[in-house]
Coordinates of N, CA and C in Angstrom, one line a residue:
X366 N 0.8 -1.2 -0.1 CA 0.0 0.1 0.0 C 0.9 1.2 -0.1
X367 N 0.5 2.2 -0.9 CA 1.3 3.5 -0.9 C 0.3 4.5 -0.6
X368 N 0.8 5.5 0.2 CA 0.0 6.6 0.6 C 0.7 7.9 0.0
X369 N -0.1 8.8 -0.6 CA 0.4 9.9 -1.2 C -0.3 11.2 -0.6
X370 N 0.7 12.2 -0.3 CA -0.1 13.4 0.2 C 0.6 14.6 -0.6
X371 N -0.1 15.3 -1.3 CA 0.3 16.5 -2.0 C 0.4 17.8 -1.1
X372 N 1.2 18.8 -1.5 CA 1.2 20.0 -0.8 C 1.9 21.0 -1.8
X373 N 1.7 22.3 -1.5 CA 2.4 23.3 -2.1 C 1.6 24.1 -3.2
X374 N 0.3 23.8 -3.3 CA -0.5 24.6 -4.0 C -0.8 25.9 -3.5
X375 N -1.1 27.0 -4.4 CA -1.2 28.3 -3.8 C -1.9 29.1 -5.1
X376 N -2.1 30.4 -4.7 CA -2.6 31.3 -5.9 C -1.4 32.3 -6.1
X377 N -1.1 32.3 -7.6 CA -0.1 33.1 -7.9 C -0.5 34.0 -9.2
X378 N 0.3 35.0 -9.6 CA 0.2 35.7 -10.7 C 0.7 35.0 -12.0
X379 N 0.3 35.4 -13.1 CA 1.1 35.0 -14.4 C 2.5 35.2 -14.2
X380 N 3.2 34.1 -14.7 CA 4.7 34.4 -14.7 C 5.3 34.0 -13.5
X381 N 4.5 33.5 -12.4 CA 5.0 33.1 -11.1 C 5.4 31.7 -11.1
X382 N 6.0 31.2 -9.9 CA 6.5 29.8 -9.9 C 5.9 29.3 -8.6
X383 N 5.6 27.9 -8.7 CA 5.4 27.1 -7.6 C 6.1 25.8 -7.6
X384 N 6.3 25.1 -6.4 CA 6.9 23.9 -6.5 C 5.9 22.9 -5.6
X385 N 5.4 22.0 -6.3 CA 4.4 21.0 -5.6 C 5.3 19.9 -5.1
X386 N 4.8 19.4 -3.8 CA 5.4 18.2 -3.3 C 4.4 17.1 -3.2
X387 N 4.9 15.8 -3.3 CA 3.9 14.6 -3.1 C 4.8 13.7 -2.1
X388 N 4.3 13.7 -0.8 CA 5.1 12.7 0.1 C 4.6 11.3 0.0
X389 N 5.3 10.4 -0.3 CA 4.9 9.0 -0.5 C 5.4 8.2 0.7
X390 N 4.5 7.3 1.3 CA 4.8 6.4 2.2 C 4.3 5.0 1.9
X391 N 4.6 4.1 2.9 CA 4.3 2.7 2.5 C 5.3 2.1 1.7
X392 N 4.9 1.4 0.6 CA 6.0 0.6 -0.3 C 6.5 1.6 -1.4
X393 N 6.7 2.8 -1.1 CA 7.0 3.8 -2.0 C 8.2 3.5 -2.9
X394 N 9.2 2.8 -2.3 CA 10.4 2.5 -3.1 C 10.2 1.5 -4.1
X395 N 9.1 0.7 -4.1 CA 8.8 -0.2 -5.2 C 7.9 0.4 -6.3
X396 N 7.8 1.6 -6.3 CA 6.9 2.3 -7.4 C 7.6 2.3 -8.6
X397 N 7.0 1.8 -9.7 CA 7.7 1.9 -11.0 C 7.6 3.3 -11.7
X398 N 6.3 3.9 -11.5 CA 6.1 5.1 -12.2 C 5.2 6.0 -11.4
X399 N 5.6 7.2 -11.5 CA 4.8 8.3 -10.8 C 4.6 9.4 -11.8
X400 N 3.5 10.1 -11.3 CA 3.0 11.2 -12.4 C 2.3 12.3 -11.6
X401 N 2.2 13.4 -12.2 CA 1.5 14.6 -11.9 C 0.3 14.6 -12.9
X402 N -1.0 14.8 -12.4 CA -2.2 15.0 -13.2 C -2.8 16.3 -12.8
X403 N -3.6 17.0 -13.6 CA -4.4 18.0 -13.1 C -5.8 18.0 -13.7
X404 N -6.6 18.6 -13.0 CA -8.0 18.6 -13.3 C -8.7 19.9 -13.0
X405 N -9.5 20.4 -14.1 CA -10.4 21.5 -13.8 C -11.8 21.0 -13.8
X406 N -12.8 21.6 -13.1 CA -14.1 21.2 -13.0 C -14.7 21.0 -14.4
X407 N -15.3 20.0 -14.6 CA -16.1 19.7 -15.8 C -15.3 18.9 -16.8
X408 N -14.0 18.9 -16.5 CA -13.0 18.2 -17.5 C -12.4 16.9 -17.0
X409 N -11.8 16.1 -17.9 CA -11.2 14.9 -17.5 C -9.8 15.3 -17.0
X410 N -9.3 14.4 -16.1 CA -8.0 14.5 -15.5 C -7.0 14.4 -16.5
X411 N -6.0 15.3 -16.6 CA -5.0 15.3 -17.6 C -3.5 14.9 -17.0
X412 N -2.8 14.0 -17.6 CA -1.5 13.7 -17.2 C -0.5 14.8 -17.6
X413 N 0.2 15.3 -16.7 CA 1.1 16.5 -17.0 C 2.4 16.0 -17.1
X414 N 3.0 15.2 -16.3 CA 4.4 14.7 -16.3 C 4.5 13.4 -15.6
X415 N 5.4 12.6 -16.1 CA 5.7 11.3 -15.6 C 7.2 11.2 -15.3
X416 N 7.5 10.1 -14.4 CA 8.8 9.8 -13.9 C 8.9 8.4 -13.7
X417 N 9.8 7.8 -14.5 CA 10.0 6.3 -14.2 C 11.0 6.1 -13.1
X418 N 11.0 4.8 -12.7 CA 11.9 4.5 -11.5 C 13.4 4.7 -12.0
X419 N 13.8 4.6 -13.2 CA 15.2 5.0 -13.6 C 15.4 6.5 -13.8
X420 N 14.3 7.3 -13.7 CA 14.5 8.7 -13.7 C 14.0 9.4 -15.0
X421 N 13.5 8.5 -16.1 CA 13.1 9.0 -17.3 C 11.9 9.8 -17.1
X422 N 11.9 11.0 -17.7 CA 10.7 11.9 -17.6 C 10.0 12.4 -18.9
X423 N 8.7 12.6 -18.8 CA 8.1 13.0 -20.0 C 7.0 14.1 -19.6
X424 N 6.8 15.0 -20.4 CA 5.8 16.1 -20.2 C 4.7 16.2 -21.3
X425 N 3.6 16.6 -20.9 CA 2.7 17.0 -21.9 C 3.1 18.3 -22.6
X426 N 2.8 18.5 -23.8 CA 3.4 19.5 -24.6 C 3.2 21.0 -24.0
X427 N 2.1 21.2 -23.5 CA 1.6 22.5 -23.0 C 2.6 23.1 -21.7
X428 N 3.2 22.1 -21.1 CA 4.1 22.3 -20.0 C 5.5 22.2 -20.3
X429 N 5.9 21.6 -21.3 CA 7.4 21.3 -21.7 C 8.1 22.6 -21.7
X430 N 9.2 22.6 -20.8 CA 10.0 23.7 -20.9 C 9.9 24.7 -19.7
X431 N 8.6 24.4 -19.1 CA 8.2 25.2 -17.9 C 8.2 24.3 -16.6
X432 N 7.7 23.2 -16.7 CA 7.6 22.3 -15.6 C 8.7 21.3 -15.6
X433 N 9.0 21.0 -14.3 CA 10.1 19.8 -14.1 C 9.6 19.0 -13.1
X434 N 9.5 17.6 -13.4 CA 9.3 16.6 -12.5 C 10.5 16.1 -11.9
X435 N 10.6 15.7 -10.7 CA 11.8 15.1 -10.0 C 11.3 14.3 -8.8
X436 N 12.3 13.6 -8.3 CA 11.9 12.8 -7.1 C 13.2 12.6 -6.2
X437 N 12.9 12.6 -5.0 CA 13.9 12.4 -4.0 C 13.7 11.0 -3.4
X438 N 14.4 10.0 -3.6 CA 14.1 8.6 -3.3 C 14.4 8.5 -1.8
X439 N 15.5 9.2 -1.3 CA 15.7 9.2 0.2 C 14.6 9.8 1.0
X440 N 14.1 10.8 0.5 CA 12.9 11.4 1.1 C 11.5 10.8 0.9
X441 N 11.6 10.1 -0.2 CA 10.2 9.4 -0.7 C 9.3 10.6 -1.1
X442 N 9.8 11.5 -2.0 CA 9.0 12.7 -2.1 C 9.1 12.9 -3.8
X443 N 7.9 13.3 -4.4 CA 7.8 13.6 -5.7 C 7.6 15.1 -5.7
X444 N 8.2 15.7 -6.7 CA 8.0 17.3 -6.9 C 7.6 17.6 -8.2
X445 N 7.0 18.7 -8.4 CA 6.8 19.3 -9.6 C 7.1 20.8 -9.5
X446 N 8.2 21.2 -10.2 CA 8.6 22.6 -10.2 C 8.0 23.3 -11.4
X447 N 7.1 24.3 -11.2 CA 6.3 24.9 -12.1 C 6.8 26.5 -12.3
X448 N 7.2 26.8 -13.5 CA 7.7 28.2 -13.7 C 7.0 28.8 -14.9
X449 N 7.0 30.1 -14.9 CA 6.3 30.9 -16.0 C 4.8 30.4 -16.1
X450 N 4.2 30.3 -14.9 CA 2.7 29.9 -14.8 C 1.7 30.8 -15.7
X451 N 0.9 30.2 -16.2 CA -0.2 30.9 -16.9 C -1.7 30.5 -16.4
X452 N -2.7 31.4 -16.6 CA -4.0 31.0 -16.1 C -4.5 29.7 -16.5
X453 N -4.1 29.1 -17.7 CA -4.5 27.9 -18.1 C -3.9 26.8 -17.3
X454 N -2.9 27.0 -16.5 CA -2.3 25.9 -15.6 C -3.1 25.8 -14.3
X455 N -4.2 26.7 -14.0 CA -5.1 26.6 -12.9 C -5.9 25.3 -12.9
X456 N -5.7 24.7 -11.8 CA -6.3 23.2 -11.7 C -6.0 22.7 -10.3
X457 N -6.7 21.6 -10.0 CA -6.4 20.8 -8.9 C -5.3 19.7 -9.4
X458 N -4.1 19.8 -8.6 CA -3.0 18.9 -9.1 C -3.0 17.6 -8.3
X459 N -2.8 16.5 -8.8 CA -2.8 15.3 -8.1 C -1.5 14.4 -8.3
X460 N -0.9 13.8 -7.5 CA 0.0 12.8 -7.8 C -0.4 11.5 -7.8
X461 N 0.2 10.6 -8.6 CA -0.2 9.2 -8.7 C 0.9 8.2 -8.9
X462 N 0.8 7.1 -8.4 CA 1.8 6.2 -8.4 C 1.4 4.6 -8.8
X463 N 2.2 4.1 -9.4 CA 1.9 2.6 -10.0 C 3.1 1.9 -9.7
X464 N 3.0 0.8 -8.9 CA 4.0 -0.2 -8.6 C 4.4 -1.1 -9.9
X465 N 3.5 -1.4 -10.6 CA 3.7 -2.3 -11.7 C 4.3 -1.7 -12.9
X466 N 5.1 -2.5 -13.6 CA 5.7 -2.0 -14.8 C 4.6 -1.6 -15.9
X467 N 4.7 -0.3 -16.4 CA 3.7 0.2 -17.3 C 4.4 1.1 -18.4
X468 N 3.6 1.5 -19.2 CA 4.2 2.6 -20.2 C 4.3 3.9 -19.5
X469 N 5.2 4.2 -19.0 CA 5.5 5.3 -18.1 C 5.8 6.7 -19.0
X470 N 5.0 7.0 -19.8 CA 5.2 8.3 -20.6 C 4.0 8.9 -21.1
X471 N 3.8 10.2 -21.3 CA 2.7 10.9 -21.7 C 2.3 10.4 -23.0
X472 N 1.0 10.1 -23.3 CA 0.0 10.4 -22.4 C -0.4 9.2 -21.4
X473 N -0.8 9.5 -20.3 CA -1.2 8.5 -19.3 C -2.6 8.7 -18.8
X474 N -3.1 7.8 -18.3 CA -4.7 7.8 -18.0 C -4.8 7.5 -16.5
X475 N -6.0 7.9 -16.0 CA -6.3 7.7 -14.5 C -6.1 6.1 -14.4
X476 N -6.6 5.2 -15.2 CA -6.7 3.8 -15.0 C -5.3 3.2 -15.0
X477 N -4.2 3.9 -15.3 CA -2.8 3.4 -15.4 C -2.3 3.3 -14.0
X478 N -2.9 4.1 -13.0 CA -2.4 4.3 -11.6 C -3.3 3.7 -10.6
X479 N -2.7 3.0 -9.7 CA -3.4 2.4 -8.5 C -3.5 3.4 -7.4
X480 N -2.6 4.3 -7.1 CA -2.6 5.0 -5.9 C -2.6 6.6 -6.2
X481 N -3.3 7.3 -5.5 CA -3.6 8.9 -5.7 C -3.6 9.6 -4.4
X482 N -3.1 10.8 -4.7 CA -3.2 11.6 -3.4 C -4.5 12.3 -3.5
X483 N -4.7 13.3 -2.5 CA -6.0 14.1 -2.4 C -6.1 15.3 -3.2
X484 N -5.0 15.7 -3.7 CA -4.9 17.0 -4.6 C -4.5 18.2 -3.9
X485 N -4.0 19.2 -4.6 CA -3.6 20.5 -4.1 C -3.9 21.4 -5.1
X486 N -4.5 22.6 -4.8 CA -5.1 23.5 -5.7 C -4.1 24.5 -6.2
X487 N -3.9 24.8 -7.4 CA -3.1 25.8 -8.0 C -4.1 26.9 -8.7
X488 N -3.8 28.1 -8.4 CA -4.7 29.1 -9.2 C -3.8 30.2 -9.5
X489 N -3.8 30.4 -11.0 CA -3.0 31.4 -11.6 C -3.9 32.6 -12.0
X490 N -3.6 33.9 -11.7 CA -4.4 35.0 -12.0 C -3.6 35.9 -12.9
X491 N -4.4 36.4 -13.9 CA -3.8 37.2 -14.9 C -3.5 38.6 -14.4

């Protein structure tokens, strides 16, 4: 069992930066793939970035060059550094983890992941 707890969401202006964290506990070191998703009301959850156990990362095109996914295995924490934020980035952000081997690259879907955090809200105003 893996438990995930996100933090770091906030309200910022366009061009600002935020760093989201996802603290993992349980059998977190056995996770094969971790990801950040985001969701706005009325829309499907969107996979934003993925990181495989070997460190391989992928991003959806709208955040490429602005967001960076990383992890600290010693701390059991997943991060999402978000720079040059835009109003379109406003959403609830979720981290997700999957222990089993899978296609750990964008696009990813809700059904690919077994474990989810509760979400952290990001609001970007113009």
